[in-house]
Amino acid sequence: MDSNYEPAVIEAEAQACWNDTEAFSVREDGGREKYYCLCMLPYPSGKLHMGHVRNYTIGDVIARYHRMRGRNVLQPMAWDAFGLPAENAAMQNGVPPGRWTRDNIDYMRGQLKSLGFGIDWSREFATCDPGYYRWNQWLFLKMLEKGLVYQKTGLVNWDPVDQTVLANEQVIDGRGWRTGAPVEKREIPMYYMRITAYADELLAALDELDGWPERVRAMQANWIGRSEGARVAFPYTMDGRNEKLWVFTTRADTLMGVTFVAIAAEHPLALRLGEDNPEAAAFIEKCRTGGVTEAEVATREKEGVPTGFHVEHPITGEPVPVWIGNYVLMSYGEGAVMGVPGHDERDAEFAHKYSLPIGQVLAVEGERYDASHWQDWYGSKDGVCVNSGKYDGLGFAAATDAIAADLEAKHLGEKRIQYRLRDWGISRQRYWGCPIPIIHCEKCGAVPVPEDQLPVTLPEDLTPDGGGNPLARCEAFVKCECPRCGGPARRETDTMDTFVDSSWYYMRYTSPDSSASMVDARADYWLPVDQYIGGIEHAILHLLYSRFWTKVMRDFGLLKIDEPFTNLLTQGMVLNQIWFSRDGDGRITYHNPAGITAEGDGVGRTADGAAVEFGGLGKMSKSKNNGVDPGELIERHGADAVRLFTMFAAPPEQTLEWSEAGVEGAVRFLRRLYRAVAEHVEGEPAERVPADLDGAARELRRQTHATIAKVDDDIGRRYTFNTAIAAVMELLNAVNRFAPETTADRAVVQESLETAIMLLAPIVPHICHRLWREMGHAEPIIDVAWPTADPAALKRDELEIVVQVNGKLRGRIAVDAGANREAVENAALADDNVQRFIGGKAVRRVIVVPGKLVNVVV
RNA sequence: GCCCGGGUGGCGGAACAGGUAGACGCAAGGGACUUAAAAUCCCUCGAUCGCAAGAUCGUGCCGGUUCGAUCCCGGCCCCGGGCACCA
């Protein structure tokens, strides 16, 4: 055996073997247990980044592990090919987004192959393929038919200079990224998917998703945001008509404490009042500036304006002043809230600022109410009503019931369950996306494209220039006939949110060549996905939309599953150091950490000696110039070393800090492993491991089998690949310390090395492919059965027990594995150092944790 | 602002159900081999005190529960993710 570890040779050879035997192409096989292992599909941005490498390595380890456990494993790959970056690249380079995207895909596919991932490439597709996105259009039309898609207006960021809609990402400090102009909100018509129709099921089913991280379930539950409360009407007369201003509240018991109502600036009543009230109109206008994100709205200073208009209190009939408030969200509840400054923090802040009356309507026994300390009273459900007329003395539940009943009798309210979740607006005023299959006819209105005319194909030769959607200027696309009346008509030029593309791609893998339907019967074999792996940043939107989409497809009879992903693993980000320098104008230039020598105290030098500052750790990104090119790393150290370091440096859910030195450490370990095998196969062939081992050989064999048990648990249950690797490292250290003398010893070493190779095969498959053959096996290791621990080998005669006195470590004792409680306790008390600390004091209690520890309490 | 995480040696991390804090690795220091370097191998490596045995302190901060807390509870501080048009 060649004594030098040459990753380039070994990796090419292993990959050729998998390729030639189509080792990872899979078919439906009812006789075998299937395992569908899925990683989030990449956006083809140019090159693979370390986040991709981490994601797909985790997936590949899990897939290969289950393959060795005998399962029929599907691991596919596709490309999330529509989206904004392609349009930006097009503007910069003058290349159509389609060409840029497809070039990137070709390059990145090569990179994925060089990492040796066990992917079934026969199922690959891109979401910009018409054969894929036609089914987006098809389901959209089905949903439209069933009322699950509808049209209404929605708010978007508007750049008044470029006259174009901006993505939230394109709004920087309230200004358009290209023009620097203050962004405005604008209302435009959009298509919505009725995800709220599934709010209850999406929420309830979270309880069943026990293969999902608790934090993701919590985030989704909060996002859906079910709250029980009441809808309350405040009647008023406007333009001679009797109207009702509806609010939603979770604290109907405080209704008698209302001193104002506040409505959103976009509320129809606000707009009507603005017509007669210049001050209100000016405030509404002011609220139009700024972006539409919730973070921006929520961090803005709370401001309001009195309209001078009053509505009636639904119980007392007293006039209540109407304010317009910038903190009231049109998108939640009714777009209006009742103000109870005596018992609500936000209302109190507003009332203090504008000197509105504050009154107490709740009392907690034994506590004195102080309006200037309203914080203490916020949210308390312990009190009873006071100053509330007939409701005095009632607690939260009783008061809510009584008030809701009275309101209902007057048709001025009822109990209501409200969700924070909003319907999913899918219209984008952008070119590089899936066309929305609608035709606008002057006579017939918005007409769905007939099914036999699908797909509505996106022309791929347009190049955006920043001045709006080029699709809208492409007459060849826009001009068409109305399918209903045959008259001249225009196509919808909005495209779909790219979250639509990623909501069902994992279903399409099961039937990638199906031209007659979205998915076919093969979906029933593979779905649901057994293990899904991707970034934590997708914890809410992508995963919630995918769950929704699954339920819609199920209700259309296309699927038999309720949930798409049985188990979910959310990986952390990959971080690297940030280094920068400033020029004379204070402008910042970022330097790639690979070229920096740190000099401590947050300073360093570039290769040409220029001083640079340390900017902390941050997500690897182009903008911070702190990315690492996986291609270059693979060339230098090999794919196995990159895979090993990525899996060893941190558990998958945590952030991972990049370290060049760490990769070198990984190479060192692989070389040690390689050398250990090379040295072993030099000697005489080993025989079977004899049953009667003792001493060091027996201990090495015990450790070998303990390692099997540990690695199996770490990979199969805990997903802590870092500790699995550490355990194999310990095993190899033990093998290297062990000096075999007899053929029995050699047999134990052989078993240990073969075990290490099998356990590492999912993580570093190339080197294991070669070493397994060098150990004399003809069968490729990917087809070898995963090892199981032999319980007989795990047995121990003697255990080490820790002895504490008052919870502090004072000694260690060795006891027989079978020793009873009393014997362990006596041995512990006999220890010299333990006696020293007992020091003649009375032993009050002795706690014995079997096999682990004794604590003597004195 | 709201929701969800995280904080342990010089560094990445380990401690899985409340029971030995620091496995494994990186970096650093010392040594061996070598003409030399690289590679490799061996030793040391939380802080303080001590010749040593060992002792005391130590898991972001303050407090609590417990025989025993990195782990559970209450209150803070800092960092990160998400907030509906980045993907």
PDB file of C-alpha atoms (C1' of nucleotides) in Angstrom, chain A residues 80 83-84 156 167-169 215 219 222-223 294 298-299 420 422 428-430 538 649 651 657 661 668 672 710 717-718 722 729-730 733 808 810 812 847 855, chain B residues 1-5 11-17 19-21 23-27 39-41 54-57 66-68 80-87:
ATOM      1  CA  ASP A  80     -33.800  27.737  -6.581  1.00  0.00           C
ATOM      2  CA  GLY A  83     -34.938  35.659  -7.785  1.00  0.00           C
ATOM      3  CA  LEU A  84     -33.587  39.120  -7.307  1.00  0.00           C
ATOM      4  CA  VAL A 156     -45.264  47.944  -1.063  1.00  0.00           C
ATOM      5  CA  ALA A 167     -37.841  44.761  -1.947  1.00  0.00           C
ATOM      6  CA  ASN A 168     -37.332  45.303   1.790  1.00  0.00           C
ATOM      7  CA  GLU A 169     -33.694  44.465   1.242  1.00  0.00           C
ATOM      8  CA  ARG A 215     -37.620  26.536  19.040  1.00  0.00           C
ATOM      9  CA  MET A 219     -41.451  30.506  16.407  1.00  0.00           C
ATOM     10  CA  ASN A 222     -45.969  32.760  17.684  1.00  0.00           C
ATOM     11  CA  TRP A 223     -45.983  33.706  14.032  1.00  0.00           C
ATOM     12  CA  GLU A 294     -42.854  45.487  10.841  1.00  0.00           C
ATOM     13  CA  ALA A 298     -42.550  48.955  15.603  1.00  0.00           C
ATOM     14  CA  THR A 299     -39.375  50.875  16.433  1.00  0.00           C
ATOM     15  CA  ARG A 420     -51.480  37.358  13.656  1.00  0.00           C
ATOM     16  CA  ARG A 422     -51.731  37.212   7.307  1.00  0.00           C
ATOM     17  CA  ARG A 428     -43.957  40.530  -7.383  1.00  0.00           C
ATOM     18  CA  GLN A 429     -43.420  43.377  -9.817  1.00  0.00           C
ATOM     19  CA  ARG A 430     -40.330  41.655 -11.163  1.00  0.00           C
ATOM     20  CA  HIS A 538     -35.921  29.607   7.152  1.00  0.00           C
ATOM     21  CA  ALA A 649     -15.748  22.155  14.545  1.00  0.00           C
ATOM     22  CA  PRO A 651     -22.516  20.711  16.453  1.00  0.00           C
ATOM     23  CA  GLU A 657     -16.339  29.599  13.122  1.00  0.00           C
ATOM     24  CA  ALA A 661      -5.732  25.783  11.124  1.00  0.00           C
ATOM     25  CA  ARG A 668      -3.439  15.545  10.085  1.00  0.00           C
ATOM     26  CA  ARG A 672      -2.723   9.396  10.951  1.00  0.00           C
ATOM     27  CA  LYS A 710     -21.513   6.101  20.846  1.00  0.00           C
ATOM     28  CA  ARG A 717     -30.197  10.088  17.239  1.00  0.00           C
ATOM     29  CA  ARG A 718     -28.326  13.165  18.465  1.00  0.00           C
ATOM     30  CA  ASN A 722     -18.528  16.525  16.316  1.00  0.00           C
ATOM     31  CA  MET A 729     -10.210  10.040  17.242  1.00  0.00           C
ATOM     32  CA  GLU A 730      -9.968   8.641  20.755  1.00  0.00           C
ATOM     33  CA  ASN A 733      -5.316   7.258  19.694  1.00  0.00           C
ATOM     34  CA  LYS A 808     -17.111  18.423  46.580  1.00  0.00           C
ATOM     35  CA  ARG A 810     -12.626  14.238  47.497  1.00  0.00           C
ATOM     36  CA  ARG A 812     -12.032   8.084  43.583  1.00  0.00           C
ATOM     37  CA  ILE A 847     -26.269   9.537  48.459  1.00  0.00           C
ATOM     38  CA  ASN A 855     -21.906  11.958  48.089  1.00  0.00           C
TER      39      ASN A 855
ATOM     40  C1'   G B   1     -40.160  47.240  19.448  1.00  0.00           C
ATOM     41  C1'   C B   2     -41.892  41.928  19.188  1.00  0.00           C
ATOM     42  C1'   C B   3     -40.753  36.441  18.724  1.00  0.00           C
ATOM     43  C1'   C B   4     -36.725  32.627  19.045  1.00  0.00           C
ATOM     44  C1'   G B   5     -31.771  31.126  20.276  1.00  0.00           C
ATOM     45  C1'   C B  11      -9.456  29.520  20.554  1.00  0.00           C
ATOM     46  C1'   G B  12     -13.509  25.832  18.454  1.00  0.00           C
ATOM     47  C1'   G B  13     -15.978  22.929  21.604  1.00  0.00           C
ATOM     48  C1'   A B  14     -17.262  18.349  25.589  1.00  0.00           C
ATOM     49  C1'   A B  15     -20.086  17.250  29.925  1.00  0.00           C
ATOM     50  C1'   C B  16     -26.686  13.217  26.459  1.00  0.00           C
ATOM     51  C1'   A B  17     -32.188  12.652  32.484  1.00  0.00           C
ATOM     52  C1'   G B  19     -24.010  13.904  39.671  1.00  0.00           C
ATOM     53  C1'   U B  20     -15.994  13.959  38.215  1.00  0.00           C
ATOM     54  C1'   A B  21     -16.284  21.031  34.503  1.00  0.00           C
ATOM     55  C1'   A B  23     -13.313  14.942  26.288  1.00  0.00           C
ATOM     56  C1'   C B  24     -11.575  15.735  21.206  1.00  0.00           C
ATOM     57  C1'   G B  25      -9.112  19.261  18.327  1.00  0.00           C
ATOM     58  C1'   C B  26      -6.567  24.117  17.318  1.00  0.00           C
ATOM     59  C1'   A B  27      -2.936  27.546  19.010  1.00  0.00           C
ATOM     60  C1'   A B  39       6.704  16.302   8.343  1.00  0.00           C
ATOM     61  C1'   U B  40       6.324  13.047  12.518  1.00  0.00           C
ATOM     62  C1'   C B  41       6.592  11.573  17.712  1.00  0.00           C
ATOM     63  C1'   G B  54      -3.263  18.709  47.798  1.00  0.00           C
ATOM     64  C1'   A B  55      -6.297  23.233  48.720  1.00  0.00           C
ATOM     65  C1'   U B  56      -9.218  27.507  47.193  1.00  0.00           C
ATOM     66  C1'   C B  57     -11.686  29.888  43.202  1.00  0.00           C
ATOM     67  C1'   U B  66     -31.065  21.287  45.906  1.00  0.00           C
ATOM     68  C1'   C B  67     -26.972  16.707  49.477  1.00  0.00           C
ATOM     69  C1'   G B  68     -25.097  18.461  44.684  1.00  0.00           C
ATOM     70  C1'   G B  80     -26.908  36.303  16.934  1.00  0.00           C
ATOM     71  C1'   G B  81     -31.455  34.752  13.803  1.00  0.00           C
ATOM     72  C1'   G B  82     -36.506  36.163  12.145  1.00  0.00           C
ATOM     73  C1'   C B  83     -40.190  40.114  11.560  1.00  0.00           C
ATOM     74  C1'   A B  84     -44.124  38.662   5.895  1.00  0.00           C
ATOM     75  C1'   C B  85     -40.620  41.720  -1.296  1.00  0.00           C
ATOM     76  C1'   C B  86     -32.925  38.668   0.231  1.00  0.00           C
ATOM     77  C1'   A B  87     -32.988  33.572  -0.303  1.00  0.00           C
TER      78        A B  87
END
